[in-house]
Short mmCIF file of C-alpha atoms in Angstrom, two decimals:
data_model
loop_
_atom_site.label_atom_id
_atom_site.label_comp_id
_atom_site.label_asym_id
_atom_site.label_seq_id
_atom_site.Cartn_x
_atom_site.Cartn_y
_atom_site.Cartn_z
CA MET N 24 -21.92 1.78 -19.70
CA THR N 25 -23.33 0.04 -16.51
CA ALA N 26 -21.29 0.74 -13.11
CA GLN N 27 -20.88 -3.64 -12.71
CA HIS N 28 -18.34 -2.37 -15.76
CA GLN N 29 -17.26 1.05 -14.82
CA PRO N 30 -13.26 0.49 -13.56
CA ILE N 31 -11.51 0.77 -9.92
CA GLY N 32 -9.80 3.73 -9.19
CA VAL N 33 -6.44 2.73 -7.41
CA PHE N 34 -4.25 5.61 -6.39
CA ASP N 35 -0.50 6.42 -4.44
CA SER N 36 1.48 9.41 -3.71
CA GLY N 37 3.70 7.61 -6.44
CA VAL N 38 4.97 3.87 -7.73
CA GLY N 39 4.50 1.94 -4.19
CA GLY N 40 0.76 1.47 -4.90
CA ILE N 41 1.60 -0.51 -7.57
CA SER N 42 1.59 -3.27 -4.99
CA THR N 43 -1.59 -2.98 -3.82
CA LEU N 44 -2.81 -3.17 -7.55
CA ALA N 45 -1.36 -6.41 -8.88
CA GLU N 46 -2.76 -7.80 -4.93
CA LEU N 47 -6.22 -6.73 -6.53
CA ALA N 48 -5.75 -7.67 -10.41
CA HIS N 49 -4.87 -11.04 -9.24
CA LEU N 50 -7.87 -11.70 -7.05
CA LEU N 51 -10.36 -9.75 -9.45
CA PRO N 52 -8.99 -10.57 -12.73
CA GLY N 53 -12.08 -9.48 -14.44
CA GLU N 54 -11.88 -6.16 -13.21
CA ASN N 55 -10.66 -2.50 -14.87
CA PHE N 56 -8.44 -0.67 -13.19
CA VAL N 57 -7.31 2.99 -13.54
CA TYR N 58 -3.55 3.26 -11.87
CA TYR N 59 -3.03 6.80 -10.92
CA GLY N 60 0.29 7.46 -9.04
CA ASP N 61 0.65 11.50 -7.91
CA THR N 62 4.70 11.26 -8.34
CA ALA N 63 4.64 14.64 -8.97
CA HIS N 64 3.82 15.68 -5.07
CA ALA N 65 5.20 12.15 -3.74
CA PRO N 66 6.11 11.17 -1.34
CA TYR N 67 3.04 11.99 0.95
CA GLY N 68 4.58 10.62 4.16
CA THR N 69 6.92 12.98 4.91
CA LYS N 70 4.73 16.52 4.43
CA PRO N 71 1.68 18.09 6.63
CA ARG N 72 -1.62 16.61 6.93
CA GLU N 73 -3.51 19.56 5.62
CA GLU N 74 -0.53 19.47 2.81
CA VAL N 75 -1.37 15.49 1.69
CA LEU N 76 -5.19 16.06 2.06
CA SER N 77 -5.20 18.60 -0.64
CA HIS N 78 -3.44 16.66 -3.04
CA VAL N 79 -5.53 13.73 -2.39
CA ARG N 80 -8.31 15.60 -3.05
CA THR N 81 -7.17 16.38 -6.38
CA VAL N 82 -6.40 12.98 -7.18
CA MET N 83 -9.56 11.90 -6.00
CA GLU N 84 -11.39 14.51 -8.39
CA THR N 85 -9.21 13.08 -11.03
CA LEU N 86 -10.02 9.43 -10.71
CA LEU N 87 -14.30 10.29 -10.70
CA HIS N 88 -13.73 12.09 -13.82
CA ARG N 89 -12.83 8.45 -14.79
CA GLN N 90 -16.37 7.37 -13.52
CA VAL N 91 -14.77 4.67 -11.28
CA LYS N 92 -17.33 2.49 -9.24
CA ALA N 93 -14.47 2.55 -6.44
CA VAL N 94 -11.54 3.92 -5.23
CA VAL N 95 -8.70 1.99 -3.71
CA ILE N 96 -6.20 4.36 -1.34
CA ALA N 97 -2.98 2.50 -2.03
CA CYS N 98 -0.82 4.39 -0.02
CA ASN N 99 -1.04 3.77 4.60
CA THR N 100 0.04 7.98 4.85
CA ALA N 101 -2.95 9.18 2.22
CA THR N 102 -5.66 6.17 4.13
CA ALA N 103 -4.80 7.53 7.78
CA VAL N 104 -4.81 11.33 7.09
CA ALA N 105 -8.03 11.41 4.29
CA ALA N 106 -9.64 8.38 3.99
CA ALA N 107 -12.78 9.73 6.73
CA ASP N 108 -12.85 12.58 4.71
CA LEU N 109 -13.07 10.90 1.20
CA ARG N 110 -16.16 9.08 2.59
CA ALA N 111 -17.80 11.94 3.97
CA ARG N 112 -17.27 13.53 0.83
CA TYR N 113 -18.20 10.75 -1.97
CA ASP N 114 -20.20 8.30 -2.59
CA LEU N 115 -18.63 5.43 -3.52
CA PRO N 116 -16.83 2.54 -1.72
CA ILE N 117 -13.44 3.56 -0.59
CA ILE N 118 -11.12 0.99 0.81
CA GLY N 119 -8.49 2.25 3.01
CA MET N 120 -5.14 0.75 4.33
CA GLU N 121 -3.65 0.29 7.52
CA PRO N 122 -0.70 -1.54 8.55
CA ALA N 123 -1.20 -5.26 9.18
CA LEU N 124 -0.34 -5.00 12.93
CA LYS N 125 -3.16 -7.19 13.45
CA PRO N 126 -1.89 -10.47 12.28
CA ALA N 127 1.52 -9.86 13.08
CA SER N 128 0.39 -9.20 16.82
CA GLU N 129 -1.55 -12.80 16.20
CA HIS N 130 1.65 -14.34 14.77
CA ARG N 131 4.06 -13.00 17.74
CA ARG N 132 5.28 -15.58 20.90
CA GLN N 133 8.08 -14.16 22.85
CA GLY N 134 9.51 -11.96 20.53
CA ARG N 135 9.38 -8.13 19.33
CA VAL N 136 7.00 -6.76 16.18
CA LEU N 137 9.07 -4.63 14.32
CA VAL N 138 6.77 -1.87 12.16
CA LEU N 139 8.32 -0.31 9.48
CA ALA N 140 6.17 3.18 8.39
CA THR N 141 6.16 6.43 6.93
CA PRO N 142 6.61 9.38 10.02
CA VAL N 143 3.66 10.53 9.01
CA THR N 144 1.78 7.42 9.37
CA LEU N 145 3.20 6.65 12.87
CA THR N 146 1.58 9.94 14.14
CA GLN N 147 -1.84 10.05 12.78
CA GLU N 148 -5.03 9.04 14.98
CA LYS N 149 -6.03 6.28 13.21
CA PHE N 150 -2.31 4.26 13.44
CA ALA N 151 -2.67 5.35 17.39
CA ARG N 152 -5.56 3.33 17.68
CA LEU N 153 -4.28 0.07 16.38
CA TYR N 154 -1.23 0.68 18.20
CA ASP N 155 -3.50 0.58 21.33
CA ARG N 156 -5.11 -2.63 20.32
CA TYR N 157 -2.35 -4.65 19.19
CA GLY N 158 1.12 -3.16 19.90
CA GLU N 159 2.00 -5.03 22.41
CA GLY N 160 5.75 -6.41 21.86
CA ALA N 161 5.52 -3.44 18.81
CA VAL N 162 9.01 -1.49 18.04
CA LEU N 163 7.95 1.77 15.71
CA LEU N 164 10.53 2.37 13.08
CA PRO N 165 9.95 5.41 10.87
CA CYS N 166 12.23 5.13 7.98
CA PRO N 167 12.25 8.70 6.18
CA GLY N 168 13.73 8.00 3.08
CA LEU N 169 13.04 4.63 2.21
CA MET N 170 10.52 5.36 0.40
CA ASP N 171 12.14 7.67 -2.25
CA LEU N 172 14.56 4.88 -2.66
CA VAL N 173 11.69 2.98 -3.97
CA GLU N 174 10.57 5.33 -5.68
CA GLN N 175 14.11 5.31 -7.49
CA GLU N 176 14.64 1.80 -8.17
CA ASP N 177 17.17 2.05 -6.07
CA PHE N 178 17.34 -1.53 -4.53
CA ALA N 179 20.82 -1.66 -3.98
CA GLY N 180 20.31 1.80 -2.05
CA ALA N 181 17.37 0.80 0.31
CA GLU N 182 19.34 -3.30 1.35
CA SER N 183 22.14 -0.70 2.70
CA TYR N 184 19.33 1.22 4.02
CA LEU N 185 17.50 -1.72 5.93
CA GLN N 186 20.94 -3.11 6.87
CA ARG N 187 21.37 0.47 9.22
CA LEU N 188 18.06 0.20 10.66
CA LEU N 189 18.06 -3.47 11.60
CA GLU N 190 21.31 -3.87 12.58
CA GLY N 191 20.46 -3.13 16.77
CA TYR N 192 17.09 -5.37 16.19
CA LEU N 193 18.79 -8.81 15.02
CA SER N 194 20.21 -9.97 17.77
CA GLU N 195 17.44 -9.72 19.85
CA PRO N 196 14.21 -12.24 19.86
CA LEU N 197 12.08 -10.88 16.51
CA ASP N 198 8.91 -12.98 15.28
CA ALA N 199 7.43 -10.64 12.82
CA VAL N 200 7.83 -7.57 10.53
CA VAL N 201 5.59 -5.09 9.36
CA LEU N 202 5.57 -2.64 6.19
CA GLY N 203 3.54 -0.14 6.72
CA CYS N 204 4.04 1.07 3.75
CA THR N 205 2.71 -0.01 0.28
CA HIS N 206 6.61 1.01 -1.14
CA TYR N 207 7.76 -1.10 0.92
CA VAL N 208 6.43 -4.74 -0.41
CA PHE N 209 9.02 -4.22 -3.09
CA LEU N 210 11.75 -4.65 -0.61
CA LYS N 211 10.32 -7.90 0.71
CA PRO N 212 13.36 -9.65 -1.03
CA ILE N 213 15.73 -8.20 0.31
CA LEU N 214 14.17 -8.34 4.17
CA ARG N 215 13.58 -12.18 3.38
CA ARG N 216 17.59 -12.19 3.16
CA MET N 217 18.19 -9.99 5.83
CA LEU N 218 15.70 -11.94 8.70
CA PRO N 219 15.48 -15.21 9.74
CA ASP N 220 13.54 -17.27 8.58
CA THR N 221 11.48 -17.66 11.31
CA VAL N 222 10.10 -14.07 11.03
CA GLU N 223 7.24 -13.39 9.79
CA ILE N 224 6.87 -10.29 6.93
CA PHE N 225 3.33 -8.36 7.40
CA ASP N 226 1.79 -6.30 4.62
CA GLY N 227 -1.24 -5.68 4.00
CA ASN N 228 -1.79 -5.68 0.29
CA LEU N 229 -3.95 -9.09 0.25
CA GLY N 230 -6.47 -7.60 3.05
CA VAL N 231 -7.27 -4.88 1.16
CA ALA N 232 -7.90 -6.76 -2.23
CA ARG N 233 -10.93 -9.47 0.07
CA GLN N 234 -11.95 -6.20 1.49
CA LEU N 235 -13.06 -5.26 -1.78
CA ARG N 236 -14.27 -8.00 -3.25
CA ARG N 237 -16.27 -8.43 -0.39
CA VAL N 238 -17.90 -5.17 -1.03
CA LEU N 239 -18.36 -5.01 -4.02
CA ALA N 240 -20.05 -7.94 -4.11
CA GLU N 241 -21.68 -6.68 -1.10
CA LYS N 242 -23.02 -3.55 -3.57
CA ASP N 243 -23.49 -5.60 -6.38
CA LEU N 244 -20.74 -3.99 -8.10
CA LEU N 245 -18.21 -7.13 -9.03
CA LEU N 246 -17.91 -8.07 -12.42
CA ALA N 247 -19.52 -11.03 -13.08
CA ASN N 248 -18.59 -13.98 -15.50
CA ALA N 249 -15.65 -11.14 -17.00
CA GLY N 250 -12.76 -12.01 -19.07
CA GLN N 251 -9.85 -10.44 -18.41
CA GLY N 252 -9.50 -6.87 -17.50
CA SER N 253 -7.55 -4.07 -18.05
CA ILE N 254 -5.11 -2.28 -16.17
CA GLU N 255 -4.13 1.54 -16.70
CA LEU N 256 -1.34 3.58 -15.46
CA SER N 257 -1.15 7.07 -14.66
CA THR N 258 0.68 9.97 -13.14
CA SER N 259 0.90 13.32 -12.43
CA GLY N 260 4.84 13.82 -13.22
CA ASP N 261 6.66 12.66 -16.21
CA GLU N 262 5.06 10.12 -18.54
CA LYS N 263 8.07 9.71 -20.10
CA THR N 264 9.92 8.33 -17.64
CA VAL N 265 7.29 7.40 -14.76
CA LEU N 266 5.32 4.85 -17.00
CA PRO N 267 7.76 2.99 -18.11
CA GLN N 268 8.95 2.62 -14.37
CA MET N 269 5.21 1.62 -13.66
CA GLU N 270 5.27 -1.24 -16.21
CA ARG N 271 8.59 -2.47 -15.01
CA LEU N 272 7.27 -2.26 -11.11
CA LEU N 273 4.11 -3.74 -12.03
CA GLU N 274 5.65 -7.06 -13.47
CA ARG N 275 7.73 -6.79 -10.39
CA ALA N 276 4.56 -6.78 -8.44
CA ARG N 277 3.47 -9.41 -10.11
CA SER N 278 6.15 -11.44 -9.60
CA LEU N 279 6.26 -11.10 -5.53
CA VAL N 280 2.10 -12.01 -5.42
CA LEU N 281 3.27 -15.25 -7.19
CA SER N 282 5.66 -16.00 -5.30
CA GLU N 283 3.61 -15.61 -2.03
CA ILE N 284 1.40 -18.13 -3.58
CA ASP N 285 4.35 -20.59 -3.80
#
């Protein structure tokens, strides 16, 4: 197998990164993807840094056994904790996530920018640097437990959670909401119903997909003149339960990607 034909590894602590996977597959339809959800150890967003780092290193070794040509960390928490460590250890392109605070700040007028993320993401130095540059008018909202509701496909519970979370902010001028966790992208339709039409919702998936395409092209790893690529889903959890869930969420994520284009 030539380097160009090797698959791209994509991983998350659970199923949230499937929202990223759908964006990647849409932008790079000829590429082959191997998705790994570390559902046996989810969520990462409330775990100590060293524990997250240990799990991520194990996931990385699993993907390397599949001879991946690049890896996308489809998890804001894992990126904040482990991206620098992985890049120092491994000689292949590693693309990470970060909350889309920069584009949200550029969109901001006079209102606030609400940043929804896991508690760990918001406490990492990587996010602190981002906030120092683009955090004017931003309100940080840690969301413990919200990721778990997506993992459980409990969208009614997630809607109730978001109503409680946002009720104190909707009466004030609001310009943007940043989804700082790939799981939260699945909640866009709920947020769209709750928020005024003037409020933009930002996530990092499209930016990551474009960055991956740029890096692959620079390193001559982009699959040229390819047909339809493949997607393989895998998990550290119970395959009989998790894989069908991943399939359902991949279809949901693909629909979300297409609705954004429309």
